[in-house]
XYZ file of N, CA and C in Angstrom:
486
model
N -133.045 -54.650 -27.332
C -132.930 -55.315 -26.051
C -134.309 -55.582 -25.454
N -135.212 -54.639 -25.634
C -136.561 -54.805 -25.101
C -137.229 -56.031 -25.713
N -137.076 -56.186 -27.025
C -137.671 -57.328 -27.719
C -137.092 -58.642 -27.204
N -135.789 -58.663 -26.940
C -135.163 -59.876 -26.397
C -135.813 -60.282 -25.086
N -136.092 -59.320 -24.228
C -136.672 -59.623 -22.914
C -138.133 -60.034 -23.004
N -138.806 -59.665 -24.080
C -140.222 -60.026 -24.260
C -140.405 -61.338 -25.027
N -139.333 -61.841 -25.627
C -139.444 -63.006 -26.509
C -139.325 -64.315 -25.749
N -140.064 -65.305 -26.228
C -139.975 -66.652 -25.661
C -138.900 -67.475 -26.350
N -138.649 -67.190 -27.619
C -137.643 -67.912 -28.390
C -136.668 -66.916 -28.991
N -135.377 -67.192 -28.800
C -134.332 -66.329 -29.339
C -133.353 -67.207 -30.101
N -133.200 -66.939 -31.400
C -132.342 -67.748 -32.262
C -131.061 -66.971 -32.546
N -129.963 -67.457 -31.998
C -128.679 -66.749 -32.076
C -127.787 -67.341 -33.164
N -127.193 -66.473 -33.995
C -126.305 -66.966 -35.052
C -124.927 -67.360 -34.528
N -124.511 -66.799 -33.385
C -123.170 -67.084 -32.863
C -123.214 -67.333 -31.362
N -122.172 -67.968 -30.864
C -122.041 -68.202 -29.432
C -121.952 -66.864 -28.694
N -121.289 -65.896 -29.280
C -121.184 -64.568 -28.664
C -122.553 -63.947 -28.463
N -123.437 -64.086 -29.441
C -124.793 -63.551 -29.321
C -125.537 -64.220 -28.168
N -125.405 -65.537 -28.052
C -126.046 -66.265 -26.952
C -125.459 -65.833 -25.608
N -124.155 -65.653 -25.544
C -123.499 -65.217 -24.305
C -123.947 -63.813 -23.906
N -124.122 -62.949 -24.898
C -124.594 -61.587 -24.600
C -125.992 -61.602 -23.992
N -126.839 -62.497 -24.471
C -128.166 -62.641 -23.867
C -128.042 -63.110 -22.424
N -127.134 -64.053 -22.191
C -126.898 -64.541 -20.837
C -126.468 -63.419 -19.900
N -125.659 -62.499 -20.396
C -125.217 -61.347 -19.590
C -126.385 -60.434 -19.224
N -127.448 -60.489 -20.036
C -128.657 -59.704 -19.745
C -129.628 -60.496 -18.869
N -129.219 -61.709 -18.498
C -130.078 -62.549 -17.671
C -131.076 -63.374 -18.462
N -130.920 -63.425 -19.759
C -131.837 -64.205 -20.603
C -131.182 -65.537 -20.909
N -131.744 -66.607 -20.365
C -131.197 -67.940 -20.596
C -132.248 -68.920 -21.110
N -133.526 -68.643 -20.880
C -134.597 -69.513 -21.369
C -134.934 -69.180 -22.816
N -135.143 -70.214 -23.609
C -135.563 -70.035 -24.993
C -134.456 -69.609 -25.933
N -133.208 -69.633 -25.455
C -132.073 -69.227 -26.286
C -131.553 -70.437 -27.056
N -131.484 -70.299 -28.371
C -131.032 -71.399 -29.225
C -129.908 -70.911 -30.142
N -128.800 -71.620 -30.138
C -127.692 -71.329 -31.037
C -127.967 -72.059 -32.348
N -128.249 -71.294 -33.420
C -128.671 -71.906 -34.681
C -127.680 -71.709 -35.824
N -126.687 -70.859 -35.643
C -125.735 -70.603 -36.711
C -126.207 -69.498 -37.624
N -125.410 -69.220 -38.620
C -125.656 -68.124 -39.539
C -125.801 -68.693 -40.942
N -126.999 -68.650 -41.479
C -127.260 -69.254 -42.785
C -126.490 -68.579 -43.913
N -126.283 -67.263 -43.831
C -125.522 -66.563 -44.886
C -124.063 -67.018 -44.878
N -123.502 -67.154 -43.700
C -122.122 -67.616 -43.553
C -121.995 -69.043 -44.084
N -122.921 -69.906 -43.662
C -122.892 -71.304 -44.094
C -123.048 -71.438 -45.607
N -123.955 -70.651 -46.179
C -124.167 -70.710 -47.630
C -122.922 -70.233 -48.383
N -122.298 -69.173 -47.891
C -121.087 -68.667 -48.551
C -119.997 -69.730 -48.556
N -119.829 -70.403 -47.439
C -118.822 -71.468 -47.381
C -119.168 -72.619 -48.322
N -120.436 -73.009 -48.318
C -120.871 -74.138 -49.142
C -120.724 -73.834 -50.637
N -121.059 -72.620 -51.041
C -121.064 -72.297 -52.464
C -119.748 -71.709 -52.973
N -118.798 -71.419 -52.098
C -117.520 -70.845 -52.539
C -116.800 -71.773 -53.507
N -116.749 -73.057 -53.204
C -116.089 -74.003 -54.107
C -116.839 -74.131 -55.431
N -118.154 -74.145 -55.363
C -118.966 -74.232 -56.583
C -118.719 -73.002 -57.446
N -118.622 -71.838 -56.813
C -118.355 -70.609 -57.565
C -116.994 -70.694 -58.255
N -115.988 -71.221 -57.564
C -114.657 -71.342 -58.175
C -114.694 -72.256 -59.399
N -115.542 -73.275 -59.368
C -115.650 -74.203 -60.497
C -116.472 -73.643 -61.660
N -117.529 -72.901 -61.364
C -118.482 -72.513 -62.398
C -118.371 -71.083 -62.914
N -117.957 -70.170 -62.059
C -117.957 -68.757 -62.455
C -116.807 -68.453 -63.408
N -117.095 -67.636 -64.402
C -116.089 -67.186 -65.370
C -115.878 -65.674 -65.269
N -116.393 -65.065 -64.207
C -116.400 -63.601 -64.148
C -114.999 -63.004 -64.072
N -114.069 -63.637 -63.382
C -112.726 -63.060 -63.299
C -112.060 -62.988 -64.670
N -111.973 -64.100 -65.408
C -111.361 -63.981 -66.741
C -112.194 -63.115 -67.695
N -113.516 -63.172 -67.580
C -114.356 -62.359 -68.459
C -114.104 -60.866 -68.272
N -113.797 -60.456 -67.033
C -113.544 -59.042 -66.753
C -112.050 -58.698 -66.742
N -111.218 -59.718 -66.982
C -109.772 -59.489 -66.985
C -109.217 -59.190 -65.600
N -109.783 -59.832 -64.592
C -109.383 -59.577 -63.212
C -108.408 -60.631 -62.702
N -107.461 -60.177 -61.906
C -106.528 -61.074 -61.226
C -106.893 -61.098 -59.747
N -106.793 -62.261 -59.087
C -107.084 -62.316 -57.655
C -106.269 -61.278 -56.879
N -106.958 -60.575 -55.990
C -106.404 -59.516 -55.133
C -105.902 -58.318 -55.926
N -106.314 -58.224 -57.204
C -105.873 -57.125 -58.053
C -106.925 -56.048 -58.244
N -107.964 -56.036 -57.427
C -109.032 -55.057 -57.568
C -109.772 -54.911 -56.245
N -110.515 -53.830 -56.136
C -111.446 -53.627 -55.032
C -112.843 -53.860 -55.593
N -113.742 -54.302 -54.751
C -115.133 -54.524 -55.144
C -115.997 -53.525 -54.393
N -116.894 -52.840 -55.113
C -117.765 -51.849 -54.483
C -119.227 -52.174 -54.747
N -120.047 -52.031 -53.721
C -121.501 -52.107 -53.876
C -122.113 -50.977 -53.059
N -123.060 -50.289 -53.654
C -123.754 -49.193 -52.970
C -125.225 -49.269 -53.348
N -126.091 -49.343 -52.349
C -127.511 -49.303 -52.672
C -128.401 -48.797 -51.543
N -127.866 -48.568 -50.372
C -128.692 -48.101 -49.258
C -129.202 -46.682 -49.516
N -130.470 -46.414 -49.168
C -131.047 -45.088 -49.426
C -130.240 -43.929 -48.834
N -129.633 -44.101 -47.661
C -128.881 -42.985 -47.078
C -127.635 -42.656 -47.891
N -127.214 -43.542 -48.767
C -126.094 -43.251 -49.666
C -126.545 -42.866 -51.064
N -127.641 -43.442 -51.524
C -128.064 -43.208 -52.908
C -129.111 -42.119 -53.063
N -129.907 -41.875 -52.040
C -130.988 -40.899 -52.160
C -130.579 -39.484 -51.755
N -129.392 -39.345 -51.221
C -128.870 -38.024 -50.851
C -127.779 -37.688 -51.869
N -128.069 -36.785 -52.816
C -127.112 -36.510 -53.888
C -125.698 -36.201 -53.402
N -125.572 -35.459 -52.328
C -124.244 -35.133 -51.804
C -123.488 -36.364 -51.339
N -124.196 -37.285 -50.707
C -123.551 -38.528 -50.250
C -123.099 -39.362 -51.445
N -123.963 -39.473 -52.422
C -123.630 -40.268 -53.606
C -122.442 -39.655 -54.349
N -122.439 -38.343 -54.489
C -121.307 -37.657 -55.137
C -120.017 -37.894 -54.359
N -120.085 -37.820 -53.039
C -118.896 -38.027 -52.206
C -118.336 -39.439 -52.376
N -119.205 -40.407 -52.434
C -118.765 -41.799 -52.585
C -118.090 -41.991 -53.939
N -118.734 -41.503 -55.001
C -118.152 -41.655 -56.336
C -116.840 -40.877 -56.456
N -116.762 -39.726 -55.827
C -115.506 -38.961 -55.832
C -114.417 -39.701 -55.058
N -114.796 -40.346 -53.974
C -113.820 -41.125 -53.197
C -113.274 -42.281 -54.029
N -114.122 -42.881 -54.840
C -113.651 -43.956 -55.727
C -112.519 -43.438 -56.619
N -112.682 -42.242 -57.132
C -111.668 -41.638 -58.004
C -110.373 -41.435 -57.215
N -110.493 -40.942 -55.998
C -109.320 -40.652 -55.173
C -108.567 -41.923 -54.765
N -109.269 -43.024 -54.634
C -108.623 -44.280 -54.246
C -107.553 -44.646 -55.263
N -107.864 -44.467 -56.537
C -106.874 -44.690 -57.578
C -106.649 -46.140 -57.961
N -107.124 -47.079 -57.188
C -106.982 -48.498 -57.524
C -108.170 -48.936 -58.379
N -107.984 -50.038 -59.084
C -109.074 -50.577 -59.903
C -110.215 -51.006 -58.988
N -111.402 -50.521 -59.317
C -112.607 -50.849 -58.553
C -113.619 -51.457 -59.504
N -114.108 -52.634 -59.166
C -115.195 -53.258 -59.910
C -116.479 -52.896 -59.167
N -117.429 -52.336 -59.902
C -118.641 -51.786 -59.307
C -119.879 -52.348 -60.013
N -120.393 -53.506 -59.522
C -121.669 -54.001 -60.065
C -122.784 -53.068 -59.571
N -123.360 -52.322 -60.474
C -124.315 -51.286 -60.073
C -125.723 -51.857 -59.946
N -126.268 -51.701 -58.763
C -127.660 -52.055 -58.487
C -128.550 -51.152 -59.352
N -129.650 -51.676 -59.930
C -130.501 -50.857 -60.806
C -130.984 -49.560 -60.149
N -131.306 -49.631 -58.870
C -131.763 -48.446 -58.157
C -130.633 -47.415 -58.051
N -129.424 -47.895 -57.812
C -128.273 -46.998 -57.722
C -128.000 -46.356 -59.079
N -128.066 -47.146 -60.139
C -127.851 -46.600 -61.492
C -128.876 -45.490 -61.767
N -130.120 -45.724 -61.386
C -131.178 -44.718 -61.591
C -130.869 -43.448 -60.797
N -130.426 -43.598 -59.559
C -130.132 -42.428 -58.726
C -128.926 -41.648 -59.272
N -127.915 -42.376 -59.783
C -126.754 -41.709 -60.379
C -127.218 -40.831 -61.548
N -128.103 -41.367 -62.377
C -128.622 -40.601 -63.514
C -129.460 -39.417 -63.034
N -130.357 -39.648 -62.087
C -131.231 -38.584 -61.586
C -130.447 -37.449 -60.927
N -129.321 -37.786 -60.317
C -128.496 -36.781 -59.629
C -127.487 -36.126 -60.563
N -127.505 -36.520 -61.841
C -126.588 -35.929 -62.807
C -125.137 -36.319 -62.573
N -124.919 -37.530 -62.087
C -123.564 -37.976 -61.760
C -122.991 -38.965 -62.775
N -123.684 -39.161 -63.892
C -123.188 -40.071 -64.930
C -121.798 -39.662 -65.412
N -121.593 -38.361 -65.618
C -120.295 -37.878 -66.113
C -119.183 -38.128 -65.103
N -119.484 -37.913 -63.828
C -118.479 -38.161 -62.790
C -118.032 -39.615 -62.819
N -118.992 -40.513 -62.899
C -118.669 -41.937 -62.936
C -117.940 -42.303 -64.225
N -118.403 -41.771 -65.341
C -117.803 -42.092 -66.641
C -116.366 -41.577 -66.769
N -116.038 -40.531 -66.027
C -114.687 -39.965 -66.108
C -113.804 -40.406 -64.945
N -114.169 -41.503 -64.321
C -113.349 -42.091 -63.263
C -112.768 -43.384 -63.834
N -111.564 -43.298 -64.436
C -111.029 -44.416 -65.209
C -110.722 -45.683 -64.405
N -110.533 -45.567 -63.113
C -110.205 -46.752 -62.312
C -111.445 -47.551 -61.918
N -112.644 -47.039 -62.216
C -113.885 -47.741 -61.856
C -114.441 -48.468 -63.077
N -114.590 -49.768 -62.929
C -115.181 -50.598 -63.977
C -116.608 -50.935 -63.547
N -117.579 -50.320 -64.205
C -118.966 -50.593 -63.860
C -119.456 -51.796 -64.651
N -120.222 -52.625 -63.974
C -120.857 -53.782 -64.614
C -122.282 -53.856 -64.096
N -123.115 -54.615 -64.791
C -124.482 -54.808 -64.332
C -124.508 -55.734 -63.125
N -125.685 -55.900 -62.546
C -125.812 -56.823 -61.418
C -125.357 -58.224 -61.823
N -124.800 -58.957 -60.867
C -124.319 -60.309 -61.135
C -125.039 -61.305 -60.237
N -125.026 -62.572 -60.635
C -125.648 -63.629 -59.853
C -124.818 -63.986 -58.624
N -125.384 -64.855 -57.812
C -124.771 -65.225 -56.525
C -123.374 -65.812 -56.688
N -123.193 -66.759 -57.601
C -121.886 -67.399 -57.751
C -120.836 -66.413 -58.257
N -121.204 -65.560 -59.206
C -120.261 -64.553 -59.683
C -119.922 -63.560 -58.573
N -120.910 -63.180 -57.775
C -120.639 -62.255 -56.677
C -119.704 -62.900 -55.652
N -119.919 -64.182 -55.374
C -119.001 -64.883 -54.463
C -117.577 -64.853 -55.003
N -117.421 -65.078 -56.294
C -116.079 -65.039 -56.891
C -115.468 -63.650 -56.770
N -116.255 -62.635 -57.052
C -115.747 -61.274 -56.930
C -115.360 -60.976 -55.480
N -116.192 -61.404 -54.538
C -115.922 -61.146 -53.124
C -114.686 -61.893 -52.628
N -114.577 -63.160 -52.968
C -113.470 -63.937 -52.412
C -112.132 -63.619 -53.071
N -112.145 -62.927 -54.194
C -110.896 -62.590 -54.876
C -110.533 -61.111 -54.813
N -111.415 -60.291 -54.257
C -111.118 -58.865 -54.122
C -110.028 -58.660 -53.066
N -109.262 -57.601 -53.229
C -108.286 -57.240 -52.198
C -109.003 -56.607 -51.016
N -110.110 -55.909 -51.323
C -110.878 -55.187 -50.318
C -112.269 -54.954 -50.874
N -113.272 -54.963 -49.989
C -114.651 -54.702 -50.418
C -115.134 -53.405 -49.781
N -115.691 -52.532 -50.617
C -116.267 -51.259 -50.191
C -117.775 -51.392 -50.345
N -118.526 -51.364 -49.250
C -119.949 -51.657 -49.359
C -120.765 -51.023 -48.247
N -122.050 -50.846 -48.519
C -122.996 -50.465 -47.481
C -124.020 -51.585 -47.266
N -123.774 -52.720 -47.866
C -124.692 -53.847 -47.825
C -124.456 -54.728 -46.605
N -125.520 -55.063 -45.911
C -125.396 -55.979 -44.781
C -124.888 -57.338 -45.212
N -125.406 -57.838 -46.327
C -124.974 -59.156 -46.812
C -123.515 -59.133 -47.230
N -123.125 -58.094 -47.931
C -121.732 -58.018 -48.392
C -120.763 -57.752 -47.255
N -121.227 -57.138 -46.182
C -120.350 -56.932 -45.023
C -120.137 -58.235 -44.276
N -121.151 -59.063 -44.246
C -121.122 -60.276 -43.445
C -120.456 -61.445 -44.170
N -120.850 -61.670 -45.398
C -120.402 -62.841 -46.152
C -118.888 -62.908 -46.340
N -118.219 -61.816 -46.719
C -116.773 -61.914 -46.968
C -115.945 -62.326 -45.759
N -116.469 -62.120 -44.551
C -115.687 -62.570 -43.399
C -115.474 -64.068 -43.444
N -116.443 -64.792 -43.986
C -116.283 -66.240 -44.135
C -115.341 -66.576 -45.282
N -115.125 -65.618 -46.172
C -114.252 -65.827 -47.343
C -112.876 -65.193 -47.138
N -112.659 -64.618 -45.962
C -111.362 -64.032 -45.601
C -110.993 -62.816 -46.451
N -111.959 -61.948 -46.691
C -111.703 -60.726 -47.443
C -112.073 -59.529 -46.566
N -111.167 -58.574 -46.406
C -111.486 -57.402 -45.578
C -112.557 -56.530 -46.229
N -113.400 -55.958 -45.385
C -114.516 -55.126 -45.838
C -114.395 -53.753 -45.206
C-alpha cells in the first residue's frame, strides 16, 4: 500500500484493482491495462488444443486427472513440508499428473523421498513440459494442485478449479 501511495503510475490488471486504489484515494496515474497472463492463456488455448499431443501421449481423458506442480522453496526446501505434500498425494487416491520441476526433483532426492514418490501408484511423474502442453494439462484437469502463482492465475481463464 505504501508503494501505491508513492507511485506516479499504477498499472492495474483488473477493474477491481483500480477500484481498490480509488478506495484508498488514489485516482491519478491509475491505468487499467489488463492481465497479460490471462490474455495469453486465452489466446493460446485454441492453439494448444490443435497442436498438443500430451493427453493421448499420457493416456489422459479430459477431467480424468488432477494436475500438480510444486516448486516454491517453502514447500520444497523444508523436508517435512515436501513429505507432507507427497503423502497427501497418496491419500487423495485419484490419478495425479505431476510434471516435476528440476529443482523439485533434486529436493525430493536430497530429502530421501524418491521411494515415497515411487510407491505412490496414483501419481504419474513426468518431466517439465512446454507452454502449450501445460495449457492442455491445465484446461483438461479436473482440479489443479499448485503453489505456483502462474498456475493459480492462468486456469481461472480456462475454467479449471485450483
